[in-house]
Amino acid sequence: QLQACGGGLVQAGGSLRLSCAASGRTFSNYAMGWFRQAPGKEREFVATISRSGSITWYTDSVKGRFTISRDNAKATVYLQMNSLKFEDTAVYYCAGGPLNSRRGDQYNYWGQGTQVTVSS
């Protein structure tokens, strides 16, 4: 089970940190990803981190602004979001799967989503 939290309303240029806590499985066995879905749009990949945390990938639109990290001892993955833009507004989902992937269908487990709203 994955439980995401940390979303909220923030002004453009501000920061938020999302957290996603895992339970029921061996967290370190899973690569983790963050995806987002804006109203009327398809779900899109945001970032992923390998099981050890040594490999991270980002979609181009968030590179240099977002940082994905994980704490395997706490079974938690984070998404630090800085310099937020209006277009970052979306529901953010965490997901776990066997390998790093930009494809949502490669992840087996999904959290419930947390809303991020950036006011312009």
mmCIF file of N, CA and C in Angstrom:
data_model
loop_
_atom_site.group_PDB
_atom_site.id
_atom_site.type_symbol
_atom_site.label_atom_id
_atom_site.label_comp_id
_atom_site.label_asym_id
_atom_site.label_seq_id
_atom_site.Cartn_x
_atom_site.Cartn_y
_atom_site.Cartn_z
ATOM 1 N N GLN A 1 0.848 -1.187 0.000
ATOM 2 C CA GLN A 1 0.000 0.000 0.000
ATOM 3 C C GLN A 1 0.887 1.242 0.000
ATOM 4 N N LEU A 2 0.489 2.232 -0.800
ATOM 5 C CA LEU A 2 1.234 3.479 -0.874
ATOM 6 C C LEU A 2 0.326 4.623 -0.463
ATOM 7 N N GLN A 3 0.834 5.483 0.391
ATOM 8 C CA GLN A 3 0.066 6.610 0.913
ATOM 9 C C GLN A 3 0.822 7.887 0.619
ATOM 10 N N ALA A 4 0.286 8.686 -0.290
ATOM 11 C CA ALA A 4 0.926 9.942 -0.658
ATOM 12 C C ALA A 4 0.326 11.096 0.111
ATOM 13 N N CYS A 5 1.171 12.051 0.438
ATOM 14 C CA CYS A 5 0.695 13.248 1.122
ATOM 15 C C CYS A 5 1.652 14.398 0.827
ATOM 16 N N GLY A 6 1.276 15.581 1.262
ATOM 17 C CA GLY A 6 2.139 16.742 1.115
ATOM 18 C C GLY A 6 1.672 17.753 0.094
ATOM 19 N N GLY A 7 0.617 17.436 -0.623
ATOM 20 C CA GLY A 7 0.114 18.382 -1.595
ATOM 21 C C GLY A 7 -0.534 19.580 -0.926
ATOM 22 N N GLY A 8 -0.897 20.542 -1.742
ATOM 23 C CA GLY A 8 -1.547 21.727 -1.205
ATOM 24 C C GLY A 8 -1.581 22.837 -2.223
ATOM 25 N N LEU A 9 -1.925 24.030 -1.736
ATOM 26 C CA LEU A 9 -1.994 25.228 -2.566
ATOM 27 C C LEU A 9 -0.760 26.072 -2.305
ATOM 28 N N VAL A 10 -0.088 26.461 -3.366
ATOM 29 C CA VAL A 10 1.133 27.248 -3.234
ATOM 30 C C VAL A 10 1.190 28.261 -4.369
ATOM 31 N N GLN A 11 1.815 29.385 -4.101
ATOM 32 C CA GLN A 11 1.975 30.395 -5.150
ATOM 33 C C GLN A 11 3.093 29.990 -6.102
ATOM 34 N N ALA A 12 2.991 30.477 -7.313
ATOM 35 C CA ALA A 12 4.048 30.222 -8.281
ATOM 36 C C ALA A 12 5.390 30.685 -7.718
ATOM 37 N N GLY A 13 6.406 29.862 -7.929
ATOM 38 C CA GLY A 13 7.719 30.140 -7.378
ATOM 39 C C GLY A 13 7.966 29.489 -6.030
ATOM 40 N N GLY A 14 6.927 28.977 -5.428
ATOM 41 C CA GLY A 14 7.033 28.344 -4.128
ATOM 42 C C GLY A 14 7.482 26.895 -4.210
ATOM 43 N N SER A 15 7.470 26.244 -3.053
ATOM 44 C CA SER A 15 7.961 24.872 -2.949
ATOM 45 C C SER A 15 6.976 24.006 -2.167
ATOM 46 N N LEU A 16 7.006 22.736 -2.476
ATOM 47 C CA LEU A 16 6.276 21.712 -1.731
ATOM 48 C C LEU A 16 7.120 20.451 -1.724
ATOM 49 N N ARG A 17 6.943 19.655 -0.698
ATOM 50 C CA ARG A 17 7.573 18.336 -0.678
ATOM 51 C C ARG A 17 6.499 17.284 -0.510
ATOM 52 N N LEU A 18 6.411 16.413 -1.479
ATOM 53 C CA LEU A 18 5.490 15.289 -1.403
ATOM 54 C C LEU A 18 6.196 14.102 -0.773
ATOM 55 N N SER A 19 5.420 13.328 -0.036
ATOM 56 C CA SER A 19 5.922 12.102 0.559
ATOM 57 C C SER A 19 5.008 10.954 0.169
ATOM 58 N N CYS A 20 5.574 9.789 0.103
ATOM 59 C CA CYS A 20 4.787 8.596 -0.203
ATOM 60 C C CYS A 20 5.332 7.471 0.668
ATOM 61 N N ALA A 21 4.530 7.044 1.617
ATOM 62 C CA ALA A 21 4.941 6.003 2.548
ATOM 63 C C ALA A 21 4.382 4.663 2.095
ATOM 64 N N ALA A 22 5.238 3.661 2.140
ATOM 65 C CA ALA A 22 4.856 2.320 1.716
ATOM 66 C C ALA A 22 4.692 1.402 2.914
ATOM 67 N N SER A 23 3.796 0.467 2.779
ATOM 68 C CA SER A 23 3.610 -0.536 3.815
ATOM 69 C C SER A 23 3.199 -1.842 3.158
ATOM 70 N N GLY A 24 3.483 -2.915 3.858
ATOM 71 C CA GLY A 24 3.025 -4.208 3.385
ATOM 72 C C GLY A 24 3.960 -4.931 2.454
ATOM 73 N N ARG A 25 5.029 -4.264 2.007
ATOM 74 C CA ARG A 25 5.981 -4.896 1.103
ATOM 75 C C ARG A 25 7.386 -4.451 1.483
ATOM 76 N N THR A 26 8.362 -5.125 0.945
ATOM 77 C CA THR A 26 9.745 -4.714 1.169
ATOM 78 C C THR A 26 10.049 -3.555 0.233
ATOM 79 N N PHE A 27 10.064 -2.375 0.796
ATOM 80 C CA PHE A 27 10.160 -1.153 0.009
ATOM 81 C C PHE A 27 11.403 -1.127 -0.871
ATOM 82 N N SER A 28 12.507 -1.591 -0.340
ATOM 83 C CA SER A 28 13.772 -1.510 -1.077
ATOM 84 C C SER A 28 13.811 -2.435 -2.295
ATOM 85 N N ASN A 29 12.821 -3.262 -2.453
ATOM 86 C CA ASN A 29 12.749 -4.133 -3.628
ATOM 87 C C ASN A 29 12.137 -3.440 -4.839
ATOM 88 N N TYR A 30 11.677 -2.204 -4.663
ATOM 89 C CA TYR A 30 10.909 -1.540 -5.707
ATOM 90 C C TYR A 30 11.541 -0.228 -6.124
ATOM 91 N N ALA A 31 11.623 -0.052 -7.435
ATOM 92 C CA ALA A 31 11.842 1.283 -7.964
ATOM 93 C C ALA A 31 10.558 2.080 -7.734
ATOM 94 N N MET A 32 10.712 3.375 -7.547
ATOM 95 C CA MET A 32 9.555 4.219 -7.260
ATOM 96 C C MET A 32 9.450 5.338 -8.286
ATOM 97 N N GLY A 33 8.247 5.716 -8.557
ATOM 98 C CA GLY A 33 8.034 6.799 -9.512
ATOM 99 C C GLY A 33 6.968 7.761 -9.029
ATOM 100 N N TRP A 34 7.039 8.957 -9.581
ATOM 101 C CA TRP A 34 5.983 9.950 -9.397
ATOM 102 C C TRP A 34 5.394 10.266 -10.772
ATOM 103 N N PHE A 35 4.085 10.304 -10.824
ATOM 104 C CA PHE A 35 3.358 10.681 -12.020
ATOM 105 C C PHE A 35 2.369 11.783 -11.638
ATOM 106 N N ARG A 36 1.842 12.459 -12.630
ATOM 107 C CA ARG A 36 0.848 13.490 -12.341
ATOM 108 C C ARG A 36 -0.196 13.509 -13.445
ATOM 109 N N GLN A 37 -1.358 13.989 -13.068
ATOM 110 C CA GLN A 37 -2.445 14.117 -14.037
ATOM 111 C C GLN A 37 -3.178 15.426 -13.785
ATOM 112 N N ALA A 38 -3.136 16.277 -14.779
ATOM 113 C CA ALA A 38 -3.845 17.546 -14.723
ATOM 114 C C ALA A 38 -5.252 17.353 -15.286
ATOM 115 N N PRO A 39 -6.169 18.224 -14.914
ATOM 116 C CA PRO A 39 -7.544 18.092 -15.419
ATOM 117 C C PRO A 39 -7.588 18.092 -16.938
ATOM 118 N N GLY A 40 -8.280 17.109 -17.484
ATOM 119 C CA GLY A 40 -8.432 17.029 -18.924
ATOM 120 C C GLY A 40 -7.227 16.517 -19.671
ATOM 121 N N LYS A 41 -6.207 16.108 -18.933
ATOM 122 C CA LYS A 41 -4.986 15.625 -19.584
ATOM 123 C C LYS A 41 -4.698 14.190 -19.173
ATOM 124 N N GLU A 42 -3.840 13.553 -19.937
ATOM 125 C CA GLU A 42 -3.435 12.204 -19.583
ATOM 126 C C GLU A 42 -2.400 12.235 -18.459
ATOM 127 N N ARG A 43 -2.318 11.141 -17.764
ATOM 128 C CA ARG A 43 -1.300 10.999 -16.735
ATOM 129 C C ARG A 43 0.086 11.061 -17.385
ATOM 130 N N GLU A 44 1.003 11.754 -16.741
ATOM 131 C CA GLU A 44 2.350 11.863 -17.287
ATOM 132 C C GLU A 44 3.400 11.536 -16.239
ATOM 133 N N PHE A 45 4.502 11.030 -16.736
ATOM 134 C CA PHE A 45 5.646 10.705 -15.899
ATOM 135 C C PHE A 45 6.300 11.981 -15.376
ATOM 136 N N VAL A 46 6.730 11.938 -14.128
ATOM 137 C CA VAL A 46 7.439 13.075 -13.540
ATOM 138 C C VAL A 46 8.880 12.688 -13.192
ATOM 139 N N ALA A 47 9.030 11.636 -12.397
ATOM 140 C CA ALA A 47 10.371 11.247 -11.949
ATOM 141 C C ALA A 47 10.342 9.807 -11.470
ATOM 142 N N THR A 48 11.508 9.188 -11.480
ATOM 143 C CA THR A 48 11.636 7.845 -10.947
ATOM 144 C C THR A 48 12.992 7.683 -10.278
ATOM 145 N N ILE A 49 13.059 6.770 -9.328
ATOM 146 C CA ILE A 49 14.285 6.518 -8.593
ATOM 147 C C ILE A 49 14.454 5.013 -8.445
ATOM 148 N N SER A 50 15.690 4.572 -8.579
ATOM 149 C CA SER A 50 15.977 3.143 -8.498
ATOM 150 C C SER A 50 15.859 2.639 -7.067
ATOM 151 N N ARG A 51 15.952 1.345 -6.913
ATOM 152 C CA ARG A 51 15.778 0.720 -5.599
ATOM 153 C C ARG A 51 16.793 1.216 -4.579
ATOM 154 N N SER A 52 18.005 1.431 -5.031
ATOM 155 C CA SER A 52 19.048 1.908 -4.114
ATOM 156 C C SER A 52 19.072 3.426 -4.000
ATOM 157 N N GLY A 53 18.418 4.081 -4.914
ATOM 158 C CA GLY A 53 18.438 5.543 -4.953
ATOM 159 C C GLY A 53 19.547 6.125 -5.798
ATOM 160 N N SER A 54 20.325 5.277 -6.427
ATOM 161 C CA SER A 54 21.493 5.763 -7.166
ATOM 162 C C SER A 54 21.147 6.283 -8.558
ATOM 163 N N ILE A 55 19.999 5.907 -9.081
ATOM 164 C CA ILE A 55 19.617 6.319 -10.432
ATOM 165 C C ILE A 55 18.295 7.080 -10.363
ATOM 166 N N THR A 56 18.283 8.252 -10.950
ATOM 167 C CA THR A 56 17.052 9.044 -11.029
ATOM 168 C C THR A 56 16.861 9.549 -12.452
ATOM 169 N N TRP A 57 15.634 9.586 -12.862
ATOM 170 C CA TRP A 57 15.265 10.146 -14.164
ATOM 171 C C TRP A 57 14.158 11.169 -13.928
ATOM 172 N N TYR A 58 14.137 12.192 -14.796
ATOM 173 C CA TYR A 58 13.113 13.223 -14.695
ATOM 174 C C TYR A 58 12.561 13.537 -16.080
ATOM 175 N N THR A 59 11.321 13.954 -16.117
ATOM 176 C CA THR A 59 10.809 14.508 -17.353
ATOM 177 C C THR A 59 11.447 15.883 -17.539
ATOM 178 N N ASP A 60 11.608 16.282 -18.778
ATOM 179 C CA ASP A 60 12.362 17.505 -19.058
ATOM 180 C C ASP A 60 11.782 18.736 -18.376
ATOM 181 N N SER A 61 10.479 18.798 -18.258
ATOM 182 C CA SER A 61 9.847 20.011 -17.739
ATOM 183 C C SER A 61 10.116 20.252 -16.257
ATOM 184 N N VAL A 62 10.617 19.250 -15.536
ATOM 185 C CA VAL A 62 10.868 19.445 -14.103
ATOM 186 C C VAL A 62 12.353 19.367 -13.753
ATOM 187 N N LYS A 63 13.183 19.069 -14.719
ATOM 188 C CA LYS A 63 14.617 18.967 -14.438
ATOM 189 C C LYS A 63 15.150 20.282 -13.883
ATOM 190 N N GLY A 64 15.928 20.173 -12.824
ATOM 191 C CA GLY A 64 16.482 21.354 -12.181
ATOM 192 C C GLY A 64 15.557 21.985 -11.165
ATOM 193 N N ARG A 65 14.306 21.557 -11.137
ATOM 194 C CA ARG A 65 13.343 22.109 -10.173
ATOM 195 C C ARG A 65 12.861 21.064 -9.167
ATOM 196 N N PHE A 66 12.690 19.836 -9.620
ATOM 197 C CA PHE A 66 12.200 18.759 -8.760
ATOM 198 C C PHE A 66 13.338 17.794 -8.440
ATOM 199 N N THR A 67 13.266 17.211 -7.247
ATOM 200 C CA THR A 67 14.228 16.195 -6.842
ATOM 201 C C THR A 67 13.494 15.031 -6.196
ATOM 202 N N ILE A 68 13.728 13.851 -6.731
ATOM 203 C CA ILE A 68 13.168 12.643 -6.142
ATOM 204 C C ILE A 68 14.233 12.001 -5.255
ATOM 205 N N SER A 69 13.796 11.495 -4.112
ATOM 206 C CA SER A 69 14.715 10.823 -3.198
ATOM 207 C C SER A 69 13.937 9.764 -2.440
ATOM 208 N N ARG A 70 14.653 8.917 -1.748
ATOM 209 C CA ARG A 70 13.994 7.867 -0.980
ATOM 210 C C ARG A 70 14.788 7.564 0.279
ATOM 211 N N ASP A 71 14.069 7.082 1.264
ATOM 212 C CA ASP A 71 14.664 6.623 2.515
ATOM 213 C C ASP A 71 14.147 5.209 2.732
ATOM 214 N N ASN A 72 14.966 4.239 2.409
ATOM 215 C CA ASN A 72 14.507 2.855 2.498
ATOM 216 C C ASN A 72 14.250 2.425 3.941
ATOM 217 N N ALA A 73 14.951 3.002 4.867
ATOM 218 C CA ALA A 73 14.715 2.674 6.280
ATOM 219 C C ALA A 73 13.332 3.131 6.729
ATOM 220 N N LYS A 74 12.858 4.211 6.126
ATOM 221 C CA LYS A 74 11.522 4.733 6.468
ATOM 222 C C LYS A 74 10.468 4.297 5.454
ATOM 223 N N ALA A 75 10.908 3.537 4.437
ATOM 224 C CA ALA A 75 9.977 3.079 3.395
ATOM 225 C C ALA A 75 9.183 4.245 2.812
ATOM 226 N N THR A 76 9.905 5.291 2.465
ATOM 227 C CA THR A 76 9.262 6.512 1.983
ATOM 228 C C THR A 76 10.033 7.068 0.804
ATOM 229 N N VAL A 77 9.285 7.532 -0.188
ATOM 230 C CA VAL A 77 9.870 8.247 -1.314
ATOM 231 C C VAL A 77 9.352 9.677 -1.281
ATOM 232 N N TYR A 78 10.210 10.606 -1.696
ATOM 233 C CA TYR A 78 9.891 12.028 -1.630
ATOM 234 C C TYR A 78 9.986 12.662 -3.019
ATOM 235 N N LEU A 79 9.275 13.743 -3.176
ATOM 236 C CA LEU A 79 9.435 14.582 -4.355
ATOM 237 C C LEU A 79 9.493 16.024 -3.875
ATOM 238 N N GLN A 80 10.696 16.577 -3.885
ATOM 239 C CA GLN A 80 10.877 17.981 -3.531
ATOM 240 C C GLN A 80 10.641 18.808 -4.778
ATOM 241 N N MET A 81 9.698 19.721 -4.695
ATOM 242 C CA MET A 81 9.314 20.527 -5.850
ATOM 243 C C MET A 81 9.591 21.990 -5.541
ATOM 244 N N ASN A 82 10.513 22.566 -6.271
ATOM 245 C CA ASN A 82 10.873 23.973 -6.106
ATOM 246 C C ASN A 82 10.506 24.760 -7.362
ATOM 247 N N SER A 83 10.468 26.064 -7.225
ATOM 248 C CA SER A 83 10.164 26.949 -8.356
ATOM 249 C C SER A 83 8.917 26.483 -9.094
ATOM 250 N N LEU A 84 7.888 26.217 -8.332
ATOM 251 C CA LEU A 84 6.669 25.667 -8.914
ATOM 252 C C LEU A 84 6.032 26.645 -9.887
ATOM 253 N N LYS A 85 5.447 26.066 -10.923
ATOM 254 C CA LYS A 85 4.787 26.839 -11.967
ATOM 255 C C LYS A 85 3.309 26.464 -12.025
ATOM 256 N N PHE A 86 2.523 27.339 -12.601
ATOM 257 C CA PHE A 86 1.094 27.070 -12.718
ATOM 258 C C PHE A 86 0.860 25.726 -13.403
ATOM 259 N N GLU A 87 1.687 25.434 -14.407
ATOM 260 C CA GLU A 87 1.489 24.200 -15.176
ATOM 261 C C GLU A 87 1.878 22.931 -14.420
ATOM 262 N N ASP A 88 2.397 23.080 -13.210
ATOM 263 C CA ASP A 88 2.657 21.917 -12.361
ATOM 264 C C ASP A 88 1.407 21.474 -11.612
ATOM 265 N N THR A 89 0.337 22.246 -11.721
ATOM 266 C CA THR A 89 -0.911 21.905 -11.055
ATOM 267 C C THR A 89 -1.433 20.571 -11.567
ATOM 268 N N ALA A 90 -1.662 19.639 -10.642
ATOM 269 C CA ALA A 90 -2.104 18.297 -11.013
ATOM 270 C C ALA A 90 -2.316 17.483 -9.753
ATOM 271 N N VAL A 91 -2.896 16.324 -9.931
ATOM 272 C CA VAL A 91 -2.879 15.313 -8.879
ATOM 273 C C VAL A 91 -1.623 14.481 -9.083
ATOM 274 N N TYR A 92 -0.847 14.352 -8.033
ATOM 275 C CA TYR A 92 0.411 13.629 -8.100
ATOM 276 C C TYR A 92 0.245 12.247 -7.464
ATOM 277 N N TYR A 93 0.751 11.253 -8.175
ATOM 278 C CA TYR A 93 0.641 9.869 -7.731
ATOM 279 C C TYR A 93 2.034 9.266 -7.585
ATOM 280 N N CYS A 94 2.209 8.489 -6.537
ATOM 281 C CA CYS A 94 3.416 7.700 -6.421
ATOM 282 C C CYS A 94 3.106 6.271 -6.857
ATOM 283 N N ALA A 95 4.138 5.585 -7.305
ATOM 284 C CA ALA A 95 3.961 4.235 -7.808
ATOM 285 C C ALA A 95 5.220 3.417 -7.578
ATOM 286 N N GLY A 96 5.045 2.121 -7.420
ATOM 287 C CA GLY A 96 6.172 1.227 -7.227
ATOM 288 C C GLY A 96 6.173 0.109 -8.247
ATOM 289 N N GLY A 97 7.375 -0.249 -8.703
ATOM 290 C CA GLY A 97 7.501 -1.304 -9.688
ATOM 291 C C GLY A 97 8.872 -1.939 -9.642
ATOM 292 N N PRO A 98 9.100 -2.924 -10.475
ATOM 293 C CA PRO A 98 10.353 -3.667 -10.413
ATOM 294 C C PRO A 98 11.575 -2.902 -10.904
ATOM 295 N N LEU A 99 11.370 -1.983 -11.859
ATOM 296 C CA LEU A 99 12.490 -1.267 -12.447
ATOM 297 C C LEU A 99 12.110 0.182 -12.707
ATOM 298 N N ASN A 100 13.125 1.039 -12.826
ATOM 299 C CA ASN A 100 12.863 2.412 -13.251
ATOM 300 C C ASN A 100 12.145 2.379 -14.611
ATOM 301 N N SER A 101 11.146 3.215 -14.735
ATOM 302 C CA SER A 101 10.458 3.318 -16.013
ATOM 303 C C SER A 101 9.734 4.647 -16.092
ATOM 304 N N ARG A 102 9.613 5.148 -17.307
ATOM 305 C CA ARG A 102 8.806 6.346 -17.551
ATOM 306 C C ARG A 102 7.368 5.972 -17.901
ATOM 307 N N ARG A 103 7.112 4.684 -17.994
ATOM 308 C CA ARG A 103 5.789 4.200 -18.379
ATOM 309 C C ARG A 103 4.998 3.783 -17.157
ATOM 310 N N GLY A 104 3.803 4.313 -17.069
ATOM 311 C CA GLY A 104 2.966 3.980 -15.933
ATOM 312 C C GLY A 104 2.574 2.520 -15.877
ATOM 313 N N ASP A 105 2.461 1.879 -17.025
ATOM 314 C CA ASP A 105 2.036 0.476 -17.021
ATOM 315 C C ASP A 105 3.133 -0.466 -16.543
ATOM 316 N N GLN A 106 4.307 0.061 -16.263
ATOM 317 C CA GLN A 106 5.397 -0.749 -15.725
ATOM 318 C C GLN A 106 5.388 -0.757 -14.199
ATOM 319 N N TYR A 107 4.471 -0.032 -13.599
ATOM 320 C CA TYR A 107 4.384 0.024 -12.145
ATOM 321 C C TYR A 107 3.191 -0.796 -11.665
ATOM 322 N N ASN A 108 3.412 -1.527 -10.598
ATOM 323 C CA ASN A 108 2.393 -2.433 -10.090
ATOM 324 C C ASN A 108 1.520 -1.832 -9.001
ATOM 325 N N TYR A 109 2.085 -0.887 -8.269
ATOM 326 C CA TYR A 109 1.402 -0.377 -7.083
ATOM 327 C C TYR A 109 1.307 1.138 -7.174
ATOM 328 N N TRP A 110 0.140 1.647 -6.811
ATOM 329 C CA TRP A 110 -0.125 3.074 -6.922
ATOM 330 C C TRP A 110 -0.708 3.623 -5.639
ATOM 331 N N GLY A 111 -0.302 4.834 -5.322
ATOM 332 C CA GLY A 111 -0.922 5.551 -4.222
ATOM 333 C C GLY A 111 -2.196 6.226 -4.672
ATOM 334 N N GLN A 112 -2.858 6.889 -3.736
ATOM 335 C CA GLN A 112 -4.178 7.447 -3.999
ATOM 336 C C GLN A 112 -4.132 8.833 -4.627
ATOM 337 N N GLY A 113 -2.967 9.462 -4.658
ATOM 338 C CA GLY A 113 -2.857 10.786 -5.256
ATOM 339 C C GLY A 113 -2.981 11.896 -4.236
ATOM 340 N N THR A 114 -2.256 12.965 -4.496
ATOM 341 C CA THR A 114 -2.342 14.153 -3.663
ATOM 342 C C THR A 114 -2.370 15.370 -4.579
ATOM 343 N N GLN A 115 -3.262 16.298 -4.286
ATOM 344 C CA GLN A 115 -3.486 17.444 -5.165
ATOM 345 C C GLN A 115 -2.439 18.529 -4.927
ATOM 346 N N VAL A 116 -1.845 18.992 -6.006
ATOM 347 C CA VAL A 116 -0.945 20.140 -5.963
ATOM 348 C C VAL A 116 -1.557 21.226 -6.830
ATOM 349 N N THR A 117 -1.784 22.377 -6.239
ATOM 350 C CA THR A 117 -2.351 23.506 -6.961
ATOM 351 C C THR A 117 -1.409 24.691 -6.845
ATOM 352 N N VAL A 118 -0.982 25.194 -7.986
ATOM 353 C CA VAL A 118 -0.067 26.332 -8.029
ATOM 354 C C VAL A 118 -0.829 27.529 -8.579
ATOM 355 N N SER A 119 -0.900 28.562 -7.785
ATOM 356 C CA SER A 119 -1.609 29.773 -8.225
ATOM 357 C C SER A 119 -0.632 30.699 -8.929
ATOM 358 N N SER A 120 -1.112 31.279 -10.005
ATOM 359 C CA SER A 120 -0.237 32.159 -10.801
ATOM 360 C C SER A 120 -0.294 33.591 -10.316
#
